[in-house]
Amino acid sequence: MKPFEFIKAASTEEAVAALAEHGPGIRILAGGTDLLVDLKHAGQSPGVVMDVSGIDDLGAISVDDDGLHIGAGATHTAIMTDPLIAEHAPAMIDAAHTVGAVQTRNLGTIGGNLVTCVPSMDSGPVLVALEADVILAGASGIRRLALTEFFVGPRKTILAAGEMLVDIVIPKANLGKPAGFIKFGLRKGQALALVNAASAAWIEDGKFAAPRIALGAVAPVVIRCEAAEAALDGQPVSDAVIAEAAKIAAGEAKPIDDFRASKSYRLDLIEVGVRRTLAAAAGLKGE
Amino acid sequence: MDVTMTVNGRELTASVPPETTLLKLLREDWDLTGAKLGCDVGDCGACTVLVDGTAVNACLMLAGQADGRQITTIEGLADLDAFHPLQKTFEDLAALQCGFCGPGIILAAKYLLDNNPNPTTAEIRDGLAGNLCRCTGYTKIIEAVADTAKELAAQSAA
């Protein structure tokens, strides 16, 4: 790694002030599982690296009238073992469990996973299916926006200079919404997703209500499959209805061919993933 | 920058550049070469150590982040006179061949058993998913962790 100055922020306020002071030359270190790899390969020094892992409330998980708050600094291991997550958004546990391996889950944070913003991120799809918002802090204050607006492109978020992601909120209306997540990789551990799929839906009188389908690793950013959702909304729960929605969802994705998998294989995986996660959300036994 | 941490029960200090990883600090400043430099990007697990009891990749943590914390490396588990039960079982079953991955695997296994004293085979595989071994094919490693869990349970029952 090229030489840099190392500072520790004791509070979010201090971190935001340091971002303003140091300008674009500063990098935020949360878990470090992405950042240190980047810095080892970087040709030039980042200038300043600011450790935010010591900010206790940045990793807090809590519930209030707004919904379920997951601090950006919460590690994947913390998410897997938190009783509030288990109660209100258990699909997040399944997603967190697929990140890297034990050692990386112990260090890596959900905020870091979202900010790094690779298309194959494992934290995105469940949060998108549960219509999460993100809260960003900067010198000019706080702003809140939908997670889908936060993702701009591969490794590119809407974060402006001097801003940091501080909180993720699953809205109260979606707490306990039945949801499912599945990751397809070449292995179970230490694998990048070929396809990530998440679905959430209420089931009212045997019918899908407000279904949400999100996919990762099949487009530049994590996407919602709104045509499939519209086709599903109000339909009776059945294997045929689910299979039709899965076909439509595959049509909304734009997977690529690469050395890990072909486009056509990924399209097949999308259908299987959407079917299985919808079945899980609907309480069906599934395939 | 100056860092101070408790390593295997001993307080150690060093003055290192900020871009120093915990792994480099352990190996090059304190001659604790049990943790290995393998991939250097968090894929292979050869550098696994325990920080405040939690398994992490020492190649992905800066020395400054470890400042003030408790570090356990393979050198802290036992000496030649008294192996840790994991080390004893690994030896008995010949669970390692070249041994390069061993310190990381044994510390990942310790973290697993500390948090889940009676793991299933699937849980052992999950707990070791971040540790690559290119010699053994893992079969004996998984058996050794399972046998250690039984051994520790028998010890605590006795």
PDB file of N, CA, C and O in Angstrom, chain A residues 73-122:
ATOM      1  N   GLY A  73     -22.557   0.698   9.739  1.00  0.00           N
ATOM      2  CA  GLY A  73     -21.378   0.010  10.247  1.00  0.00           C
ATOM      3  C   GLY A  73     -21.652  -1.374  10.815  1.00  0.00           C
ATOM      4  O   GLY A  73     -20.739  -2.013  11.340  1.00  0.00           O
ATOM      5  N   ALA A  74     -22.902  -1.853  10.704  1.00  0.00           N
ATOM      6  CA  ALA A  74     -23.215  -3.196  11.220  1.00  0.00           C
ATOM      7  C   ALA A  74     -22.500  -4.238  10.361  1.00  0.00           C
ATOM      8  O   ALA A  74     -22.589  -4.209   9.132  1.00  0.00           O
ATOM      9  N   THR A  75     -21.790  -5.140  11.012  1.00  0.00           N
ATOM     10  CA  THR A  75     -21.107  -6.191  10.245  1.00  0.00           C
ATOM     11  C   THR A  75     -22.131  -7.243   9.799  1.00  0.00           C
ATOM     12  O   THR A  75     -23.221  -7.364  10.365  1.00  0.00           O
ATOM     13  N   HIS A  76     -21.733  -8.009   8.802  1.00  0.00           N
ATOM     14  CA  HIS A  76     -22.618  -9.081   8.326  1.00  0.00           C
ATOM     15  C   HIS A  76     -22.870 -10.088   9.444  1.00  0.00           C
ATOM     16  O   HIS A  76     -23.987 -10.603   9.578  1.00  0.00           O
ATOM     17  N   THR A  77     -21.853 -10.325  10.267  1.00  0.00           N
ATOM     18  CA  THR A  77     -22.036 -11.245  11.401  1.00  0.00           C
ATOM     19  C   THR A  77     -23.039 -10.670  12.401  1.00  0.00           C
ATOM     20  O   THR A  77     -23.893 -11.400  12.932  1.00  0.00           O
ATOM     21  N   ALA A  78     -22.966  -9.358  12.648  1.00  0.00           N
ATOM     22  CA  ALA A  78     -23.920  -8.732  13.574  1.00  0.00           C
ATOM     23  C   ALA A  78     -25.340  -8.876  13.035  1.00  0.00           C
ATOM     24  O   ALA A  78     -26.284  -9.161  13.795  1.00  0.00           O
ATOM     25  N   ILE A  79     -25.510  -8.716  11.739  1.00  0.00           N
ATOM     26  CA  ILE A  79     -26.844  -8.850  11.139  1.00  0.00           C
ATOM     27  C   ILE A  79     -27.354 -10.284  11.276  1.00  0.00           C
ATOM     28  O   ILE A  79     -28.521 -10.518  11.589  1.00  0.00           O
ATOM     29  N   MET A  80     -26.438 -11.254  11.091  1.00  0.00           N
ATOM     30  CA  MET A  80     -26.846 -12.664  11.173  1.00  0.00           C
ATOM     31  C   MET A  80     -27.288 -13.062  12.570  1.00  0.00           C
ATOM     32  O   MET A  80     -28.014 -14.047  12.735  1.00  0.00           O
ATOM     33  N   THR A  81     -26.834 -12.316  13.589  1.00  0.00           N
ATOM     34  CA  THR A  81     -27.092 -12.748  14.960  1.00  0.00           C
ATOM     35  C   THR A  81     -27.991 -11.776  15.719  1.00  0.00           C
ATOM     36  O   THR A  81     -28.208 -11.962  16.918  1.00  0.00           O
ATOM     37  N   ASP A  82     -28.530 -10.766  15.037  1.00  0.00           N
ATOM     38  CA  ASP A  82     -29.313  -9.755  15.749  1.00  0.00           C
ATOM     39  C   ASP A  82     -30.779 -10.188  15.880  1.00  0.00           C
ATOM     40  O   ASP A  82     -31.423 -10.511  14.877  1.00  0.00           O
ATOM     41  N   PRO A  83     -31.331 -10.163  17.095  1.00  0.00           N
ATOM     42  CA  PRO A  83     -32.720 -10.621  17.265  1.00  0.00           C
ATOM     43  C   PRO A  83     -33.744  -9.745  16.539  1.00  0.00           C
ATOM     44  O   PRO A  83     -34.781 -10.268  16.096  1.00  0.00           O
ATOM     45  N   LEU A  84     -33.481  -8.434  16.399  1.00  0.00           N
ATOM     46  CA  LEU A  84     -34.445  -7.573  15.699  1.00  0.00           C
ATOM     47  C   LEU A  84     -34.500  -7.908  14.209  1.00  0.00           C
ATOM     48  O   LEU A  84     -35.570  -7.889  13.589  1.00  0.00           O
ATOM     49  N   ILE A  85     -33.350  -8.223  13.635  1.00  0.00           N
ATOM     50  CA  ILE A  85     -33.321  -8.634  12.223  1.00  0.00           C
ATOM     51  C   ILE A  85     -34.091  -9.954  12.082  1.00  0.00           C
ATOM     52  O   ILE A  85     -34.893 -10.120  11.159  1.00  0.00           O
ATOM     53  N   ALA A  86     -33.841 -10.885  12.999  1.00  0.00           N
ATOM     54  CA  ALA A  86     -34.513 -12.189  12.934  1.00  0.00           C
ATOM     55  C   ALA A  86     -36.029 -12.018  13.019  1.00  0.00           C
ATOM     56  O   ALA A  86     -36.790 -12.721  12.355  1.00  0.00           O
ATOM     57  N   GLU A  87     -36.454 -11.056  13.827  1.00  0.00           N
ATOM     58  CA  GLU A  87     -37.895 -10.859  14.025  1.00  0.00           C
ATOM     59  C   GLU A  87     -38.534 -10.146  12.822  1.00  0.00           C
ATOM     60  O   GLU A  87     -39.613 -10.528  12.380  1.00  0.00           O
ATOM     61  N   HIS A  88     -37.864  -9.113  12.318  1.00  0.00           N
ATOM     62  CA  HIS A  88     -38.532  -8.231  11.355  1.00  0.00           C
ATOM     63  C   HIS A  88     -38.119  -8.424   9.896  1.00  0.00           C
ATOM     64  O   HIS A  88     -38.867  -8.064   8.991  1.00  0.00           O
ATOM     65  N   ALA A  89     -36.952  -8.943   9.663  1.00  0.00           N
ATOM     66  CA  ALA A  89     -36.476  -9.069   8.274  1.00  0.00           C
ATOM     67  C   ALA A  89     -35.526 -10.259   8.151  1.00  0.00           C
ATOM     68  O   ALA A  89     -34.357 -10.105   7.791  1.00  0.00           O
ATOM     69  N   PRO A  90     -36.027 -11.473   8.453  1.00  0.00           N
ATOM     70  CA  PRO A  90     -35.117 -12.631   8.518  1.00  0.00           C
ATOM     71  C   PRO A  90     -34.429 -12.954   7.189  1.00  0.00           C
ATOM     72  O   PRO A  90     -33.365 -13.577   7.199  1.00  0.00           O
ATOM     73  N   ALA A  91     -34.991 -12.531   6.055  1.00  0.00           N
ATOM     74  CA  ALA A  91     -34.311 -12.814   4.775  1.00  0.00           C
ATOM     75  C   ALA A  91     -32.945 -12.137   4.730  1.00  0.00           C
ATOM     76  O   ALA A  91     -32.045 -12.583   4.011  1.00  0.00           O
ATOM     77  N   MET A  92     -32.787 -11.066   5.527  1.00  0.00           N
ATOM     78  CA  MET A  92     -31.481 -10.406   5.569  1.00  0.00           C
ATOM     79  C   MET A  92     -30.403 -11.320   6.148  1.00  0.00           C
ATOM     80  O   MET A  92     -29.224 -11.185   5.817  1.00  0.00           O
ATOM     81  N   ILE A  93     -30.812 -12.216   7.030  1.00  0.00           N
ATOM     82  CA  ILE A  93     -29.846 -13.160   7.618  1.00  0.00           C
ATOM     83  C   ILE A  93     -29.323 -14.094   6.530  1.00  0.00           C
ATOM     84  O   ILE A  93     -28.123 -14.352   6.437  1.00  0.00           O
ATOM     85  N   ASP A  94     -30.253 -14.575   5.684  1.00  0.00           N
ATOM     86  CA  ASP A  94     -29.837 -15.465   4.596  1.00  0.00           C
ATOM     87  C   ASP A  94     -28.863 -14.746   3.667  1.00  0.00           C
ATOM     88  O   ASP A  94     -27.881 -15.322   3.210  1.00  0.00           O
ATOM     89  N   ALA A  95     -29.151 -13.468   3.381  1.00  0.00           N
ATOM     90  CA  ALA A  95     -28.280 -12.712   2.473  1.00  0.00           C
ATOM     91  C   ALA A  95     -26.916 -12.479   3.125  1.00  0.00           C
ATOM     92  O   ALA A  95     -25.868 -12.696   2.501  1.00  0.00           O
ATOM     93  N   ALA A  96     -26.916 -12.065   4.397  1.00  0.00           N
ATOM     94  CA  ALA A  96     -25.651 -11.782   5.089  1.00  0.00           C
ATOM     95  C   ALA A  96     -24.780 -13.040   5.149  1.00  0.00           C
ATOM     96  O   ALA A  96     -23.555 -12.980   5.023  1.00  0.00           O
ATOM     97  N   HIS A  97     -25.438 -14.184   5.313  1.00  0.00           N
ATOM     98  CA  HIS A  97     -24.707 -15.452   5.445  1.00  0.00           C
ATOM     99  C   HIS A  97     -23.973 -15.835   4.158  1.00  0.00           C
ATOM    100  O   HIS A  97     -23.030 -16.617   4.180  1.00  0.00           O
ATOM    101  N   THR A  98     -24.406 -15.284   3.022  1.00  0.00           N
ATOM    102  CA  THR A  98     -23.754 -15.645   1.759  1.00  0.00           C
ATOM    103  C   THR A  98     -22.568 -14.749   1.435  1.00  0.00           C
ATOM    104  O   THR A  98     -21.870 -14.976   0.445  1.00  0.00           O
ATOM    105  N   VAL A  99     -22.340 -13.718   2.245  1.00  0.00           N
ATOM    106  CA  VAL A  99     -21.211 -12.811   1.975  1.00  0.00           C
ATOM    107  C   VAL A  99     -19.900 -13.528   2.319  1.00  0.00           C
ATOM    108  O   VAL A  99     -19.740 -14.032   3.434  1.00  0.00           O
ATOM    109  N   GLY A 100     -18.967 -13.566   1.387  1.00  0.00           N
ATOM    110  CA  GLY A 100     -17.604 -14.040   1.631  1.00  0.00           C
ATOM    111  C   GLY A 100     -17.539 -15.300   2.469  1.00  0.00           C
ATOM    112  O   GLY A 100     -18.093 -16.327   2.127  1.00  0.00           O
ATOM    113  N   ALA A 101     -16.852 -15.205   3.593  1.00  0.00           N
ATOM    114  CA  ALA A 101     -16.740 -16.301   4.548  1.00  0.00           C
ATOM    115  C   ALA A 101     -16.671 -15.680   5.941  1.00  0.00           C
ATOM    116  O   ALA A 101     -16.740 -14.457   6.082  1.00  0.00           O
ATOM    117  N   VAL A 102     -16.570 -16.540   6.950  1.00  0.00           N
ATOM    118  CA  VAL A 102     -16.658 -16.064   8.338  1.00  0.00           C
ATOM    119  C   VAL A 102     -15.768 -14.844   8.597  1.00  0.00           C
ATOM    120  O   VAL A 102     -16.219 -13.839   9.150  1.00  0.00           O
ATOM    121  N   GLN A 103     -14.505 -14.939   8.184  1.00  0.00           N
ATOM    122  CA  GLN A 103     -13.559 -13.862   8.515  1.00  0.00           C
ATOM    123  C   GLN A 103     -13.978 -12.537   7.886  1.00  0.00           C
ATOM    124  O   GLN A 103     -13.837 -11.479   8.509  1.00  0.00           O
ATOM    125  N   THR A 104     -14.450 -12.596   6.641  1.00  0.00           N
ATOM    126  CA  THR A 104     -14.859 -11.350   5.979  1.00  0.00           C
ATOM    127  C   THR A 104     -16.184 -10.849   6.539  1.00  0.00           C
ATOM    128  O   THR A 104     -16.412  -9.641   6.616  1.00  0.00           O
ATOM    129  N   ARG A 105     -17.069 -11.763   6.951  1.00  0.00           N
ATOM    130  CA  ARG A 105     -18.340 -11.321   7.556  1.00  0.00           C
ATOM    131  C   ARG A 105     -18.118 -10.670   8.912  1.00  0.00           C
ATOM    132  O   ARG A 105     -18.898  -9.836   9.340  1.00  0.00           O
ATOM    133  N   ASN A 106     -17.048 -11.101   9.602  1.00  0.00           N
ATOM    134  CA  ASN A 106     -16.747 -10.509  10.912  1.00  0.00           C
ATOM    135  C   ASN A 106     -16.233  -9.083  10.787  1.00  0.00           C
ATOM    136  O   ASN A 106     -16.334  -8.299  11.729  1.00  0.00           O
ATOM    137  N   LEU A 107     -15.639  -8.746   9.650  1.00  0.00           N
ATOM    138  CA  LEU A 107     -15.104  -7.397   9.449  1.00  0.00           C
ATOM    139  C   LEU A 107     -16.016  -6.546   8.576  1.00  0.00           C
ATOM    140  O   LEU A 107     -16.271  -5.374   8.855  1.00  0.00           O
ATOM    141  N   GLY A 108     -16.491  -7.127   7.485  1.00  0.00           N
ATOM    142  CA  GLY A 108     -17.226  -6.376   6.473  1.00  0.00           C
ATOM    143  C   GLY A 108     -18.563  -5.861   6.994  1.00  0.00           C
ATOM    144  O   GLY A 108     -19.207  -6.492   7.820  1.00  0.00           O
ATOM    145  N   THR A 109     -18.963  -4.692   6.498  1.00  0.00           N
ATOM    146  CA  THR A 109     -20.195  -4.064   6.968  1.00  0.00           C
ATOM    147  C   THR A 109     -21.220  -3.974   5.841  1.00  0.00           C
ATOM    148  O   THR A 109     -20.874  -3.960   4.658  1.00  0.00           O
ATOM    149  N   ILE A 110     -22.482  -3.856   6.235  1.00  0.00           N
ATOM    150  CA  ILE A 110     -23.540  -3.730   5.239  1.00  0.00           C
ATOM    151  C   ILE A 110     -23.387  -2.410   4.479  1.00  0.00           C
ATOM    152  O   ILE A 110     -23.597  -2.358   3.264  1.00  0.00           O
ATOM    153  N   GLY A 111     -22.985  -1.362   5.190  1.00  0.00           N
ATOM    154  CA  GLY A 111     -22.801  -0.076   4.518  1.00  0.00           C
ATOM    155  C   GLY A 111     -21.682  -0.145   3.488  1.00  0.00           C
ATOM    156  O   GLY A 111     -21.815   0.359   2.374  1.00  0.00           O
ATOM    157  N   GLY A 112     -20.596  -0.792   3.865  1.00  0.00           N
ATOM    158  CA  GLY A 112     -19.488  -0.952   2.931  1.00  0.00           C
ATOM    159  C   GLY A 112     -19.905  -1.727   1.691  1.00  0.00           C
ATOM    160  O   GLY A 112     -19.535  -1.377   0.571  1.00  0.00           O
ATOM    161  N   ASN A 113     -20.703  -2.772   1.910  1.00  0.00           N
ATOM    162  CA  ASN A 113     -21.176  -3.582   0.788  1.00  0.00           C
ATOM    163  C   ASN A 113     -22.009  -2.749  -0.187  1.00  0.00           C
ATOM    164  O   ASN A 113     -21.860  -2.854  -1.405  1.00  0.00           O
ATOM    165  N   LEU A 114     -22.867  -1.878   0.359  1.00  0.00           N
ATOM    166  CA  LEU A 114     -23.710  -1.031  -0.500  1.00  0.00           C
ATOM    167  C   LEU A 114     -22.884   0.057  -1.186  1.00  0.00           C
ATOM    168  O   LEU A 114     -23.097   0.363  -2.359  1.00  0.00           O
ATOM    169  N   VAL A 115     -21.946   0.647  -0.445  1.00  0.00           N
ATOM    170  CA  VAL A 115     -21.168   1.772  -0.995  1.00  0.00           C
ATOM    171  C   VAL A 115     -20.194   1.285  -2.071  1.00  0.00           C
ATOM    172  O   VAL A 115     -19.987   1.961  -3.079  1.00  0.00           O
ATOM    173  N   THR A 116     -19.608   0.095  -1.878  1.00  0.00           N
ATOM    174  CA  THR A 116     -18.719  -0.440  -2.911  1.00  0.00           C
ATOM    175  C   THR A 116     -19.499  -0.638  -4.211  1.00  0.00           C
ATOM    176  O   THR A 116     -18.984  -0.430  -5.303  1.00  0.00           O
ATOM    177  N   CYS A 117     -20.759  -1.038  -4.066  1.00  0.00           N
ATOM    178  CA  CYS A 117     -21.718  -1.003  -5.178  1.00  0.00           C
ATOM    179  C   CYS A 117     -21.295  -1.845  -6.380  1.00  0.00           C
ATOM    180  O   CYS A 117     -21.422  -1.394  -7.527  1.00  0.00           O
ATOM    181  N   VAL A 118     -20.773  -3.039  -6.124  1.00  0.00           N
ATOM    182  CA  VAL A 118     -20.570  -3.943  -7.253  1.00  0.00           C
ATOM    183  C   VAL A 118     -21.923  -4.594  -7.565  1.00  0.00           C
ATOM    184  O   VAL A 118     -22.750  -4.784  -6.674  1.00  0.00           O
ATOM    185  N   PRO A 119     -22.163  -4.939  -8.837  1.00  0.00           N
ATOM    186  CA  PRO A 119     -23.476  -5.498  -9.204  1.00  0.00           C
ATOM    187  C   PRO A 119     -23.809  -6.781  -8.442  1.00  0.00           C
ATOM    188  O   PRO A 119     -24.979  -7.072  -8.192  1.00  0.00           O
ATOM    189  N   SER A 120     -22.766  -7.539  -8.055  1.00  0.00           N
ATOM    190  CA  SER A 120     -22.993  -8.823  -7.394  1.00  0.00           C
ATOM    191  C   SER A 120     -23.102  -8.708  -5.880  1.00  0.00           C
ATOM    192  O   SER A 120     -23.103  -9.709  -5.187  1.00  0.00           O
ATOM    193  N   MET A 121     -23.184  -7.514  -5.343  1.00  0.00           N
ATOM    194  CA  MET A 121     -23.310  -7.344  -3.882  1.00  0.00           C
ATOM    195  C   MET A 121     -24.437  -8.240  -3.347  1.00  0.00           C
ATOM    196  O   MET A 121     -25.480  -8.383  -3.970  1.00  0.00           O
ATOM    197  N   ASP A 122     -24.188  -8.825  -2.179  1.00  0.00           N
ATOM    198  CA  ASP A 122     -25.194  -9.728  -1.618  1.00  0.00           C
ATOM    199  C   ASP A 122     -26.207  -9.010  -0.724  1.00  0.00           C
ATOM    200  O   ASP A 122     -27.285  -9.544  -0.454  1.00  0.00           O
TER     201      ASP A 122
END
